[in-house]
Short mmCIF file of C-alpha atoms in Angstrom, two decimals:
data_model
loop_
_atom_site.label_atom_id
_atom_site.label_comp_id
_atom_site.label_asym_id
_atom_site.label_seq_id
_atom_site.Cartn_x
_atom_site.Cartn_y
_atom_site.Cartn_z
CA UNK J 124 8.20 11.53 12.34
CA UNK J 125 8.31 8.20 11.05
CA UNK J 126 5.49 6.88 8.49
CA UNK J 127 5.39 3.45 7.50
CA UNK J 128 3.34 1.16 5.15
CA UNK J 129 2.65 -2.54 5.29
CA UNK J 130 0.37 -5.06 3.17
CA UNK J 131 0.22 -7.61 6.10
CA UNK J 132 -2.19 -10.15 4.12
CA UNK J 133 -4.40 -10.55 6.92
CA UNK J 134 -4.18 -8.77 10.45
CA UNK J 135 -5.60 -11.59 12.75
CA UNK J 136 -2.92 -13.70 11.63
CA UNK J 137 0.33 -11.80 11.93
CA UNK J 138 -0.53 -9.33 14.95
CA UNK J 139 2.51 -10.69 16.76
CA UNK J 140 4.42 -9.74 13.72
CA UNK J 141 2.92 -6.36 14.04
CA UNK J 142 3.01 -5.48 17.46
CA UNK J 143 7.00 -6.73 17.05
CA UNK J 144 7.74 -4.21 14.56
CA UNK J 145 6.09 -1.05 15.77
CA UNK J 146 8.12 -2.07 19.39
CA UNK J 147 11.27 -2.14 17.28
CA UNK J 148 11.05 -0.08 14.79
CA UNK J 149 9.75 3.06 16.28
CA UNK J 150 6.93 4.47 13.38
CA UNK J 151 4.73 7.02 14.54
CA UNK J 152 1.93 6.34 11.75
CA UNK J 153 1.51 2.81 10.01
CA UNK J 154 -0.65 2.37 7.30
CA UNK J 155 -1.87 -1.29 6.48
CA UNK J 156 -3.68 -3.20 4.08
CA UNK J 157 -5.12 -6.40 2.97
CA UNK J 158 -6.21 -6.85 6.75
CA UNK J 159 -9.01 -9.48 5.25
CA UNK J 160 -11.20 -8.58 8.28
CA UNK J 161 -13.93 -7.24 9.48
CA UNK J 162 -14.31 -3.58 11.39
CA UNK J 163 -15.31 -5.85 14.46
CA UNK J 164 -12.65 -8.37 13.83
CA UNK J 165 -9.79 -5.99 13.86
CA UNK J 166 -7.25 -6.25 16.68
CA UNK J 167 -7.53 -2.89 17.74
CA UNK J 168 -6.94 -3.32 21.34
CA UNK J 169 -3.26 -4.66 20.69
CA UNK J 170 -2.27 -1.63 18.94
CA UNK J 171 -4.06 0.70 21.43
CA UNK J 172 -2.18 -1.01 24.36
CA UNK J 173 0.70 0.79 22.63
CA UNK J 174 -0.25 3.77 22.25
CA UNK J 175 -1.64 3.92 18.93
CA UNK J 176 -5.28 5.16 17.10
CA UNK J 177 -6.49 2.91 14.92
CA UNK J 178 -8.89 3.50 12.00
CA UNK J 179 -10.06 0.79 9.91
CA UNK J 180 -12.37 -0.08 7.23
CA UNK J 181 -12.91 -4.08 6.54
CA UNK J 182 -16.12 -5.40 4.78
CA UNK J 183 -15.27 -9.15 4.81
CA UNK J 184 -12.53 -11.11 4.47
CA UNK J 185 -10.82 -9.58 1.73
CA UNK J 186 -9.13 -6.16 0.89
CA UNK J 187 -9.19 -4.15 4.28
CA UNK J 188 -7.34 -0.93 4.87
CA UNK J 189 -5.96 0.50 8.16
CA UNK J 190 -4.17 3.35 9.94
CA UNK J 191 -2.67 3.38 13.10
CA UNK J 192 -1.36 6.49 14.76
CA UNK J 193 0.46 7.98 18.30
CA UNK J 194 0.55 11.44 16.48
CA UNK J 195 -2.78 11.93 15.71
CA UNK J 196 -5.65 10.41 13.89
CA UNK J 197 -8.28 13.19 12.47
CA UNK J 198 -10.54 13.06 9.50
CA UNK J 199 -11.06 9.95 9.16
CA UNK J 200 -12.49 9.32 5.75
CA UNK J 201 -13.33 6.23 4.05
CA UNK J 202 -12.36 6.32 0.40
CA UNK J 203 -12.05 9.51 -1.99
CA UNK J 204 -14.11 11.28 -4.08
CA UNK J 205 -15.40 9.30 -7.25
CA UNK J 206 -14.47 6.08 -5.97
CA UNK J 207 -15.38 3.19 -8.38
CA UNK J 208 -17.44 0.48 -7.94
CA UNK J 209 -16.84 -3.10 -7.98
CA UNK J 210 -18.45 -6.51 -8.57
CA UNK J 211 -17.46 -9.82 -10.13
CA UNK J 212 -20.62 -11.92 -9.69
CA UNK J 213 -23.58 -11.21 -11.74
CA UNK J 214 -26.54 -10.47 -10.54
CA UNK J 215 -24.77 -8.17 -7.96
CA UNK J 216 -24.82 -4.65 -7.46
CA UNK J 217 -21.49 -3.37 -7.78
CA UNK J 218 -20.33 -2.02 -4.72
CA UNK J 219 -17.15 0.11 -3.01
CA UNK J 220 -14.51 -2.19 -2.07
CA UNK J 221 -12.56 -1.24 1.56
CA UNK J 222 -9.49 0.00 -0.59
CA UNK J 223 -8.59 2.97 1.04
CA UNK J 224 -8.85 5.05 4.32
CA UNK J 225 -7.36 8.60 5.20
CA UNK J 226 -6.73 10.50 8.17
CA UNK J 227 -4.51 13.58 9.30
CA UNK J 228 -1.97 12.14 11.04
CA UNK J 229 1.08 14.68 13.23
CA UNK J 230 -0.28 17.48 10.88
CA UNK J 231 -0.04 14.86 7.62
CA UNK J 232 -2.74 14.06 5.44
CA UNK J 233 -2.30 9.92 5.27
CA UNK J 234 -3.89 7.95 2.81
CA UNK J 235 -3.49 4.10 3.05
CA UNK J 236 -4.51 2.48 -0.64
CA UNK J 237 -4.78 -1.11 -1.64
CA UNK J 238 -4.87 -0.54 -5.26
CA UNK J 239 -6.77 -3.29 -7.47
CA UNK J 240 -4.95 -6.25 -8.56
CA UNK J 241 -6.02 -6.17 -11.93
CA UNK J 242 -6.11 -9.98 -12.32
CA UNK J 243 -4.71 -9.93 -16.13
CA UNK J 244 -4.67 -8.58 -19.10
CA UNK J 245 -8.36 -8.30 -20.68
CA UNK J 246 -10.18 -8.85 -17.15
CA UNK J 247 -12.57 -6.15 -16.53
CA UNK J 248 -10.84 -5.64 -12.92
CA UNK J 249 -7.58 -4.36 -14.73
CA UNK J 250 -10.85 -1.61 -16.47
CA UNK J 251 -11.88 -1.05 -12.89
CA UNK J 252 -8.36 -0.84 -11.45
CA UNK J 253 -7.41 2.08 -13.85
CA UNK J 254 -10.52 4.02 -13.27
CA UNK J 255 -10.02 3.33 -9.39
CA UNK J 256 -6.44 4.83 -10.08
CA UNK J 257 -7.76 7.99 -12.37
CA UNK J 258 -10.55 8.98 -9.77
CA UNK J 259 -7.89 8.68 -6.97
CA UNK J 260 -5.42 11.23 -9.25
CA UNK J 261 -8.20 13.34 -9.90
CA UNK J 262 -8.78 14.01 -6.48
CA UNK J 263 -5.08 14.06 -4.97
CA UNK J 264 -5.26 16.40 -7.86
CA UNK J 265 -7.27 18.51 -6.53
CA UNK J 266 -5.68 18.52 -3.39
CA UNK J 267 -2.75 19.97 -4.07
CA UNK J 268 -4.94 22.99 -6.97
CA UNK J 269 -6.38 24.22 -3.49
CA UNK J 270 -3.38 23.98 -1.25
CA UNK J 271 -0.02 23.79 -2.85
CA UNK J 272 1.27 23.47 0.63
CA UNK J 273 -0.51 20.72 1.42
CA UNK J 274 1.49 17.82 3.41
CA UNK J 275 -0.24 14.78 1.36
CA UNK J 276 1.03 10.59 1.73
CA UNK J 277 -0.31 8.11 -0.81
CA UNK J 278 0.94 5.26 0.63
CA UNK J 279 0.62 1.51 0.04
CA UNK J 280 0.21 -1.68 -1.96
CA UNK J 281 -0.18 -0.30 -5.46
CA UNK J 282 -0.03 -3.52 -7.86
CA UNK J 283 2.14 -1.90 -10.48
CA UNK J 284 5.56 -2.34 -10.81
CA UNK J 285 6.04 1.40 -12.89
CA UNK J 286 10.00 0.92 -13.91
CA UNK J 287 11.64 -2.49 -15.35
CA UNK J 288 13.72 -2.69 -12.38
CA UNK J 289 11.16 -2.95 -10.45
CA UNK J 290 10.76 -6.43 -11.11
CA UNK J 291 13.32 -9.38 -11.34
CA UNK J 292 13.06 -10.33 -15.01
CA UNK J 293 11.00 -8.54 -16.70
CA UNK J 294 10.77 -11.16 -19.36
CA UNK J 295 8.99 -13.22 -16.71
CA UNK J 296 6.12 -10.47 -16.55
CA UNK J 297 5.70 -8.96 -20.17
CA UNK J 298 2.56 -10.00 -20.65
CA UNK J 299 1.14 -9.74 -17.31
CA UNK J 300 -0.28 -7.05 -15.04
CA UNK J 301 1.50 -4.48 -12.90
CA UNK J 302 3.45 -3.84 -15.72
CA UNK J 303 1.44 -3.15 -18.24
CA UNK J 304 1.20 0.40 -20.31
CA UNK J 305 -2.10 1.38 -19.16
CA UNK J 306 -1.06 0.86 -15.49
CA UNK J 307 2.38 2.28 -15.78
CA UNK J 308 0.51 5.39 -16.86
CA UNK J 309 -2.06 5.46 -14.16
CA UNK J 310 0.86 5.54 -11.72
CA UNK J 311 3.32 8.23 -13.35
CA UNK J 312 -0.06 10.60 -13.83
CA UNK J 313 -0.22 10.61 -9.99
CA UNK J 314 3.45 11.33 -9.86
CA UNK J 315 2.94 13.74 -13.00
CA UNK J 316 -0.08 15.20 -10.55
CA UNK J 317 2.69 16.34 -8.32
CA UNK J 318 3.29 13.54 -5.93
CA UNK J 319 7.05 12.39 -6.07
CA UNK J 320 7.79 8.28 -5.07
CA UNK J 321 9.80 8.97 -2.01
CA UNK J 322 11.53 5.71 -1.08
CA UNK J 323 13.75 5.30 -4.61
CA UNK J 324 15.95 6.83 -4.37
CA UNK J 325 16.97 5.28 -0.91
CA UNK J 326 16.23 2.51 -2.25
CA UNK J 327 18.03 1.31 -5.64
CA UNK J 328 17.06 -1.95 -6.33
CA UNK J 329 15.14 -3.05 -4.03
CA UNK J 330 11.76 -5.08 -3.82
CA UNK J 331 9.17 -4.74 -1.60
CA UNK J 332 7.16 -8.27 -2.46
CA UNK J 333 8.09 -11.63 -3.20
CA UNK J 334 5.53 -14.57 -3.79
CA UNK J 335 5.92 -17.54 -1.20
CA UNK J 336 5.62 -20.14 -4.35
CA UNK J 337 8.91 -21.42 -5.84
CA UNK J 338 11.80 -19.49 -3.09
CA UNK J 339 11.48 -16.25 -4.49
CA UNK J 340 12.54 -14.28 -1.66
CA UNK J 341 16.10 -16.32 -1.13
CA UNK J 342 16.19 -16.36 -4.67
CA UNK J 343 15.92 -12.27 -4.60
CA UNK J 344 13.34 -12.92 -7.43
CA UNK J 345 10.83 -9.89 -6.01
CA UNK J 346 8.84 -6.78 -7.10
CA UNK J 347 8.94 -3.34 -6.06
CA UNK J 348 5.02 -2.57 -5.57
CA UNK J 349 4.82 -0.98 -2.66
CA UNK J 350 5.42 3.02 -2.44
CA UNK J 351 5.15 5.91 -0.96
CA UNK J 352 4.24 9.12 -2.82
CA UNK J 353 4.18 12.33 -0.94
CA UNK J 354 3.46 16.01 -1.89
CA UNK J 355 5.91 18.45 -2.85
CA UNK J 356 5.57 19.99 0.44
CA UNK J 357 5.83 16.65 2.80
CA UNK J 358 8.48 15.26 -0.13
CA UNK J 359 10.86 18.19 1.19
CA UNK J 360 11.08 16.68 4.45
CA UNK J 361 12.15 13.59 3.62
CA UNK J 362 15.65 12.71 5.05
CA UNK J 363 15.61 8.98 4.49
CA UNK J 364 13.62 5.67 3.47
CA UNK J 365 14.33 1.99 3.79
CA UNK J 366 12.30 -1.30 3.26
CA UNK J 367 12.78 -3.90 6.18
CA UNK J 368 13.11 -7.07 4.35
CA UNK J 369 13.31 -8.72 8.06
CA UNK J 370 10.20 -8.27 8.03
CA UNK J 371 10.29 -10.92 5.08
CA UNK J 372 12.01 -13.12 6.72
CA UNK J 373 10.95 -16.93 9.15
CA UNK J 374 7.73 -17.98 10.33
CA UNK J 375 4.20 -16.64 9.41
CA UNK J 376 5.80 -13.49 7.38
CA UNK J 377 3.96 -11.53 5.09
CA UNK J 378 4.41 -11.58 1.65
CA UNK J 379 5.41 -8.13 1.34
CA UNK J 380 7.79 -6.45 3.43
CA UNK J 381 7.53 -3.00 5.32
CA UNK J 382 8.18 0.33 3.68
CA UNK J 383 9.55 3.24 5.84
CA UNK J 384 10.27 7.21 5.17
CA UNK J 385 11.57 9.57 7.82
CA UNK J 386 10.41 12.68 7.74
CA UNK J 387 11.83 16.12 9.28
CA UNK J 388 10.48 18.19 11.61
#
């Protein structure tokens, strides 16, 4: 089985690239986010064509999770238990942003997760990000207290860059988000909850996201943000992980690049 994850930063407008890399790269389950569409604006019918489920949760044009399966797609659920609340305009009822979207996928419990940006340092959306990341822990958590065995994938665009090496000059980002203490800690509590980053160690030195501004992706001047972090029992059958930067590469790309695990039998 082959999982993959993807922040495409918007659906409608690299479908093509899509559709081109589930033809060549063979994934069984693909997890997307930042679609930046609506439910009835997703391209479902391209991905169907070849063979795939789709699930999706868009509210408008921004955030937007997705899964797309030929191995199953079961349980769908829309978010997890104690899901925070968001809203930047006042005067608005804070609401649930479409962040993240599960399903059992080929016997695997997939969760795709477009974690909060968390803006910078001192913005209430870096509060809301970590108690978007402590409710999520809290219930992967709990997950893995009533099945030990259970076959669990966090996957996706996380916004934290959790090791120094995860990002091309640190210097650049020390007083920024992603990097910060709080969120460092929000993302090894998950890990600390049992759920081991996969791709590493495949991996060394490698980024999965490079802005368009200023050449950083000839320039190699990316960040390692995007991960997969499985359960002890789906971590075992791990055999290998890569991150396609072709994917990165000529017209209409995404700004982050595709991250892939293989997974045993």
């Amino acid at each position: 089985m082959r999982l993959a994850t993807w922040n495409v930063n918007s659906i409608r407008t690299r479908v093509d690239r899509v559709v081109g890399f589930l033809e060549r790269s063979d994934v069984d389950v693909l997890a997307l986010q930042e679609t930046k569409c609506r439910d009835d604006q997703f391209p479902s019918a391209a991905f169907e064509a070849l063979g795939y489920e789709v699930a999706h949760v868009g509210l408008n044009q921004w955030n937007g999770v997705a899964l797309l399966s030929r191995v199953g797609l079961d349980d769908v659920r829309v978010g997890f238990e104690g899901v925070p609340s968001w809203s930047s305009k006042e005067g608005v009822e804070p609401a649930q942003e479409a962040r993240a979207i599960g399903a059992t996928c080929g016997g695997v419990r997939v969760l795709s997760l477009y974690v909060p940006n968390g803006r910078q340092l001192g913005d209430p959306h870096l509060a809301y990000k970590l108690k978007w990341l402590e409710a999520l822990r809290a219930d992967a958590a709990g997950w893995l207290a009533t099945d030990p065995d259970a076959q669990v994938a966090l996957v996706g665009d996380w916004n934290i860059a959790p090791q120094d090496d995860d990002v091309w000059d640190i210097g650049v980002f020390a007083h920024s988000t992603h990097v910060s203490p709080p969120e460092r800690a929000a993302f090894a509590a998950i890990v600390d909850a049992g759920y081991a980053d996969v791709v590493r160690p495949y991996t060394p030195g490698e980024y999965t996201y490079w802005d368009y501004t200023q050449l950083r992706f000839p320039r190699r001047e990316g960040m390692r943000i995007d991960f997969a972090l499985c359960s002890p029992a789906l971590a075992a059958r791990v055999t290998g992980a890569s991150i396609d930067r072709q994917e990165r590469k000529g017209k209409g790309a995404s700004d982050h690049a595709p991250v892939v695990v293989e997974l045993a039998d």
